[in-house]
mmCIF file with all atom_site columns, C-alpha atoms in Angstrom:
data_model
loop_
_atom_site.group_PDB
_atom_site.id
_atom_site.type_symbol
_atom_site.label_atom_id
_atom_site.label_alt_id
_atom_site.label_comp_id
_atom_site.label_asym_id
_atom_site.label_entity_id
_atom_site.label_seq_id
_atom_site.pdbx_PDB_ins_code
_atom_site.Cartn_x
_atom_site.Cartn_y
_atom_site.Cartn_z
_atom_site.occupancy
_atom_site.B_iso_or_equiv
_atom_site.pdbx_formal_charge
_atom_site.auth_seq_id
_atom_site.auth_comp_id
_atom_site.auth_asym_id
_atom_site.auth_atom_id
_atom_site.pdbx_PDB_model_num
ATOM 1   C CA . MET G 1 1   ? 7.378   -13.884 -27.054 1.00 46.00 ? 1   MET G CA 1
ATOM 2   C CA . ASN G 1 2   ? 8.030   -16.547 -24.418 1.00 49.00 ? 2   ASN G CA 1
ATOM 3   C CA . ASP G 1 3   ? 6.261   -19.084 -26.627 1.00 53.00 ? 3   ASP G CA 1
ATOM 4   C CA . LEU G 1 4   ? 8.673   -18.267 -29.423 1.00 50.00 ? 4   LEU G CA 1
ATOM 5   C CA . LEU G 1 5   ? 11.643  -18.771 -27.145 1.00 55.00 ? 5   LEU G CA 1
ATOM 6   C CA . GLY G 1 6   ? 10.302  -22.018 -25.747 1.00 59.00 ? 6   GLY G CA 1
ATOM 7   C CA . LYS G 1 7   ? 9.780   -20.594 -22.275 1.00 58.00 ? 7   LYS G CA 1
ATOM 8   C CA . GLU G 1 8   ? 6.682   -21.107 -20.190 1.00 61.00 ? 8   GLU G CA 1
ATOM 9   C CA . LYS G 1 9   ? 4.312   -18.195 -19.756 1.00 60.00 ? 9   LYS G CA 1
ATOM 10  C CA . SER G 1 10  ? 4.247   -16.546 -16.368 1.00 56.00 ? 10  SER G CA 1
ATOM 11  C CA . SER G 1 11  ? 0.870   -16.901 -14.704 1.00 62.00 ? 11  SER G CA 1
ATOM 12  C CA . SER G 1 12  ? 1.099   -13.378 -13.250 1.00 61.00 ? 12  SER G CA 1
ATOM 13  C CA . THR G 1 13  ? 2.487   -10.078 -14.467 1.00 76.00 ? 13  THR G CA 1
ATOM 14  C CA . PHE G 1 14  ? 2.757   -8.832  -10.864 1.00 73.00 ? 14  PHE G CA 1
ATOM 15  C CA . PRO G 1 15  ? 5.790   -9.264  -8.622  1.00 76.00 ? 15  PRO G CA 1
ATOM 16  C CA . ALA G 1 16  ? 5.712   -12.297 -6.359  1.00 81.00 ? 16  ALA G CA 1
ATOM 17  C CA . HIS G 1 17  ? 3.390   -11.621 -3.452  1.00 78.00 ? 17  HIS G CA 1
ATOM 18  C CA . GLU G 1 18  ? 1.298   -13.373 -0.858  1.00 84.00 ? 18  GLU G CA 1
ATOM 19  C CA . ASP G 1 19  ? -1.018  -10.526 0.121   1.00 86.00 ? 19  ASP G CA 1
ATOM 20  C CA . GLN G 1 20  ? -2.696  -8.399  -2.561  1.00 86.00 ? 20  GLN G CA 1
ATOM 21  C CA . GLY G 1 21  ? -3.277  -5.591  -0.082  1.00 88.00 ? 21  GLY G CA 1
ATOM 22  C CA . LYS G 1 22  ? 0.427   -5.351  0.748   1.00 88.00 ? 22  LYS G CA 1
ATOM 23  C CA . LEU G 1 23  ? 1.267   -5.485  -2.964  1.00 88.00 ? 23  LEU G CA 1
ATOM 24  C CA . ALA G 1 24  ? -1.122  -2.596  -3.638  1.00 88.00 ? 24  ALA G CA 1
ATOM 25  C CA . ASP G 1 25  ? 0.346   -0.645  -0.720  1.00 89.00 ? 25  ASP G CA 1
ATOM 26  C CA . SER G 1 26  ? 3.872   -1.170  -2.066  1.00 90.00 ? 26  SER G CA 1
ATOM 27  C CA . PHE G 1 27  ? 2.799   0.151   -5.488  1.00 89.00 ? 27  PHE G CA 1
ATOM 28  C CA . ILE G 1 28  ? 1.245   3.201   -3.840  1.00 90.00 ? 28  ILE G CA 1
ATOM 29  C CA . GLN G 1 29  ? 4.380   3.822   -1.780  1.00 92.00 ? 29  GLN G CA 1
ATOM 30  C CA . PHE G 1 30  ? 6.640   3.446   -4.838  1.00 92.00 ? 30  PHE G CA 1
ATOM 31  C CA . PHE G 1 31  ? 4.701   5.994   -6.905  1.00 92.00 ? 31  PHE G CA 1
ATOM 32  C CA . LYS G 1 32  ? 4.269   8.348   -3.956  1.00 92.00 ? 32  LYS G CA 1
ATOM 33  C CA . GLU G 1 33  ? 8.049   8.413   -3.413  1.00 93.00 ? 33  GLU G CA 1
ATOM 34  C CA . LYS G 1 34  ? 8.634   8.842   -7.152  1.00 94.00 ? 34  LYS G CA 1
ATOM 35  C CA . HIS G 1 35  ? 6.215   11.794  -7.247  1.00 91.00 ? 35  HIS G CA 1
ATOM 36  C CA . GLU G 1 36  ? 7.830   13.405  -4.195  1.00 89.00 ? 36  GLU G CA 1
ATOM 37  C CA . LYS G 1 37  ? 11.310  13.027  -5.730  1.00 92.00 ? 37  LYS G CA 1
ATOM 38  C CA . ILE G 1 38  ? 10.250  14.619  -9.037  1.00 91.00 ? 38  ILE G CA 1
ATOM 39  C CA . TYR G 1 39  ? 8.416   17.433  -7.219  1.00 86.00 ? 39  TYR G CA 1
ATOM 40  C CA . GLN G 1 40  ? 11.478  18.140  -5.058  1.00 87.00 ? 40  GLN G CA 1
ATOM 41  C CA . GLU G 1 41  ? 13.766  18.223  -8.117  1.00 88.00 ? 41  GLU G CA 1
ATOM 42  C CA . ILE G 1 42  ? 11.435  20.703  -9.838  1.00 83.00 ? 42  ILE G CA 1
ATOM 43  C CA . LYS G 1 43  ? 11.333  22.932  -6.744  1.00 82.00 ? 43  LYS G CA 1
ATOM 44  C CA . GLU G 1 44  ? 15.143  22.856  -6.496  1.00 84.00 ? 44  GLU G CA 1
ATOM 45  C CA . ASN G 1 45  ? 15.497  23.689  -10.197 1.00 81.00 ? 45  ASN G CA 1
ATOM 46  C CA . ILE G 1 46  ? 13.112  26.630  -9.917  1.00 78.00 ? 46  ILE G CA 1
ATOM 47  C CA . ALA G 1 47  ? 14.897  27.919  -6.793  1.00 79.00 ? 47  ALA G CA 1
ATOM 48  C CA . ALA G 1 48  ? 18.310  27.573  -8.456  1.00 81.00 ? 48  ALA G CA 1
ATOM 49  C CA . ASN G 1 49  ? 17.117  29.665  -11.407 1.00 74.00 ? 49  ASN G CA 1
ATOM 50  C CA . GLY G 1 50  ? 15.655  32.563  -9.446  1.00 71.00 ? 50  GLY G CA 1
ATOM 51  C CA . GLY G 1 51  ? 12.127  31.330  -8.831  1.00 71.00 ? 51  GLY G CA 1
ATOM 52  C CA . PHE G 1 52  ? 9.035   31.579  -10.990 1.00 67.00 ? 52  PHE G CA 1
ATOM 53  C CA . ASP G 1 53  ? 9.650   35.254  -11.778 1.00 67.00 ? 53  ASP G CA 1
ATOM 54  C CA . HIS G 1 54  ? 12.780  34.241  -13.700 1.00 60.00 ? 54  HIS G CA 1
ATOM 55  C CA . TYR G 1 55  ? 10.742  31.981  -15.957 1.00 59.00 ? 55  TYR G CA 1
ATOM 56  C CA . ARG G 1 56  ? 8.029   34.616  -16.485 1.00 60.00 ? 56  ARG G CA 1
ATOM 57  C CA . THR G 1 57  ? 10.689  37.195  -17.433 1.00 59.00 ? 57  THR G CA 1
ATOM 58  C CA . VAL G 1 58  ? 12.408  34.837  -19.840 1.00 54.00 ? 58  VAL G CA 1
ATOM 59  C CA . LEU G 1 59  ? 9.120   34.000  -21.547 1.00 53.00 ? 59  LEU G CA 1
ATOM 60  C CA . GLU G 1 60  ? 7.863   37.596  -21.696 1.00 59.00 ? 60  GLU G CA 1
ATOM 61  C CA . ASP G 1 61  ? 11.191  39.074  -22.838 1.00 58.00 ? 61  ASP G CA 1
ATOM 62  C CA . SER G 1 62  ? 11.835  36.423  -25.466 1.00 59.00 ? 62  SER G CA 1
ATOM 63  C CA . PRO G 1 63  ? 9.101   36.478  -28.082 1.00 60.00 ? 63  PRO G CA 1
ATOM 64  C CA . PRO G 1 64  ? 9.672   34.078  -30.931 1.00 64.00 ? 64  PRO G CA 1
ATOM 65  C CA . ASP G 1 65  ? 11.872  35.518  -33.669 1.00 68.00 ? 65  ASP G CA 1
ATOM 66  C CA . GLU G 1 66  ? 10.154  33.538  -36.377 1.00 69.00 ? 66  GLU G CA 1
ATOM 67  C CA . LYS G 1 67  ? 6.525   33.256  -37.264 1.00 73.00 ? 67  LYS G CA 1
ATOM 68  C CA . MET G 1 68  ? 4.918   30.417  -39.127 1.00 72.00 ? 68  MET G CA 1
ATOM 69  C CA . VAL G 1 69  ? 3.503   32.018  -42.255 1.00 75.00 ? 69  VAL G CA 1
ATOM 70  C CA . LEU G 1 70  ? 3.942   29.348  -44.913 1.00 77.00 ? 70  LEU G CA 1
ATOM 71  C CA . PHE G 1 71  ? 2.211   26.015  -44.756 1.00 77.00 ? 71  PHE G CA 1
ATOM 72  C CA . CYS G 1 72  ? 2.301   23.113  -47.180 1.00 81.00 ? 72  CYS G CA 1
ATOM 73  C CA . GLU G 1 73  ? -0.997  22.090  -48.678 1.00 85.00 ? 73  GLU G CA 1
ATOM 74  C CA . PHE G 1 74  ? -2.182  18.542  -48.229 1.00 84.00 ? 74  PHE G CA 1
ATOM 75  C CA . SER G 1 75  ? -4.957  16.499  -49.668 1.00 90.00 ? 75  SER G CA 1
ATOM 76  C CA . GLU G 1 76  ? -7.882  15.004  -47.798 1.00 89.00 ? 76  GLU G CA 1
ATOM 77  C CA . GLU G 1 77  ? -6.408  11.556  -48.523 1.00 90.00 ? 77  GLU G CA 1
ATOM 78  C CA . GLU G 1 78  ? -3.077  12.525  -46.952 1.00 91.00 ? 78  GLU G CA 1
ATOM 79  C CA . MET G 1 79  ? -4.794  13.836  -43.814 1.00 86.00 ? 79  MET G CA 1
ATOM 80  C CA . THR G 1 80  ? -7.027  10.763  -43.618 1.00 84.00 ? 80  THR G CA 1
ATOM 81  C CA . GLY G 1 81  ? -3.924  8.542   -43.851 1.00 87.00 ? 81  GLY G CA 1
ATOM 82  C CA . ILE G 1 82  ? -2.197  10.465  -41.057 1.00 84.00 ? 82  ILE G CA 1
ATOM 83  C CA . ILE G 1 83  ? -5.248  10.282  -38.794 1.00 81.00 ? 83  ILE G CA 1
ATOM 84  C CA . LYS G 1 84  ? -5.814  6.565   -39.439 1.00 81.00 ? 84  LYS G CA 1
ATOM 85  C CA . SER G 1 85  ? -2.153  5.818   -38.638 1.00 84.00 ? 85  SER G CA 1
ATOM 86  C CA . MET G 1 86  ? -2.451  7.502   -35.213 1.00 78.00 ? 86  MET G CA 1
ATOM 87  C CA . ASN G 1 87  ? -1.923  5.466   -32.095 1.00 77.00 ? 87  ASN G CA 1
ATOM 88  C CA . LYS G 1 88  ? -5.308  4.208   -30.964 1.00 77.00 ? 88  LYS G CA 1
ATOM 89  C CA . LYS G 1 89  ? -4.533  4.547   -27.252 1.00 78.00 ? 89  LYS G CA 1
ATOM 90  C CA . HIS G 1 90  ? -6.021  7.420   -25.309 1.00 74.00 ? 90  HIS G CA 1
ATOM 91  C CA . CYS G 1 91  ? -6.541  8.616   -21.776 1.00 77.00 ? 91  CYS G CA 1
ATOM 92  C CA . ILE G 1 92  ? -9.207  10.488  -19.850 1.00 76.00 ? 92  ILE G CA 1
ATOM 93  C CA . LEU G 1 93  ? -7.332  13.781  -20.378 1.00 77.00 ? 93  LEU G CA 1
ATOM 94  C CA . ASP G 1 94  ? -7.603  13.647  -24.186 1.00 75.00 ? 94  ASP G CA 1
ATOM 95  C CA . PRO G 1 95  ? -10.130 16.160  -25.528 1.00 76.00 ? 95  PRO G CA 1
ATOM 96  C CA . LEU G 1 96  ? -11.357 13.492  -27.957 1.00 77.00 ? 96  LEU G CA 1
ATOM 97  C CA . PRO G 1 97  ? -10.628 9.787   -27.680 1.00 78.00 ? 97  PRO G CA 1
ATOM 98  C CA . ALA G 1 98  ? -8.357  8.667   -30.524 1.00 76.00 ? 98  ALA G CA 1
ATOM 99  C CA . ASN G 1 99  ? -10.751 5.938   -31.638 1.00 75.00 ? 99  ASN G CA 1
ATOM 100 C CA . LEU G 1 100 ? -13.506 8.547   -32.062 1.00 76.00 ? 100 LEU G CA 1
ATOM 101 C CA . VAL G 1 101 ? -11.250 10.772  -34.190 1.00 75.00 ? 101 VAL G CA 1
ATOM 102 C CA . ILE G 1 102 ? -10.129 7.820   -36.301 1.00 72.00 ? 102 ILE G CA 1
ATOM 103 C CA . GLU G 1 103 ? -13.678 6.516   -36.765 1.00 71.00 ? 103 GLU G CA 1
ATOM 104 C CA . PHE G 1 104 ? -14.972 9.796   -38.206 1.00 65.00 ? 104 PHE G CA 1
#
């Protein structure tokens, strides 16, 4: 993109730093604080809504009113097209890597 705009490419995608160890530590600290903030917000939300028992009650007392009983048929070609158009990125938590699914 920078080439298209006539700008020079940056030699590094990391923030300016002199010590890689300190840079790594600052990344760790940033994500640790982010995790702690999200965790605290979740705890506060659960407490404000009556704790976990509230959520269990809501889920147990509210079965779905509708059931999926009618499905559209699709051809093998349609399904193959959908699978091949999938994002090829995957992570360690995926049951099957996307590239393996797409390949077969």
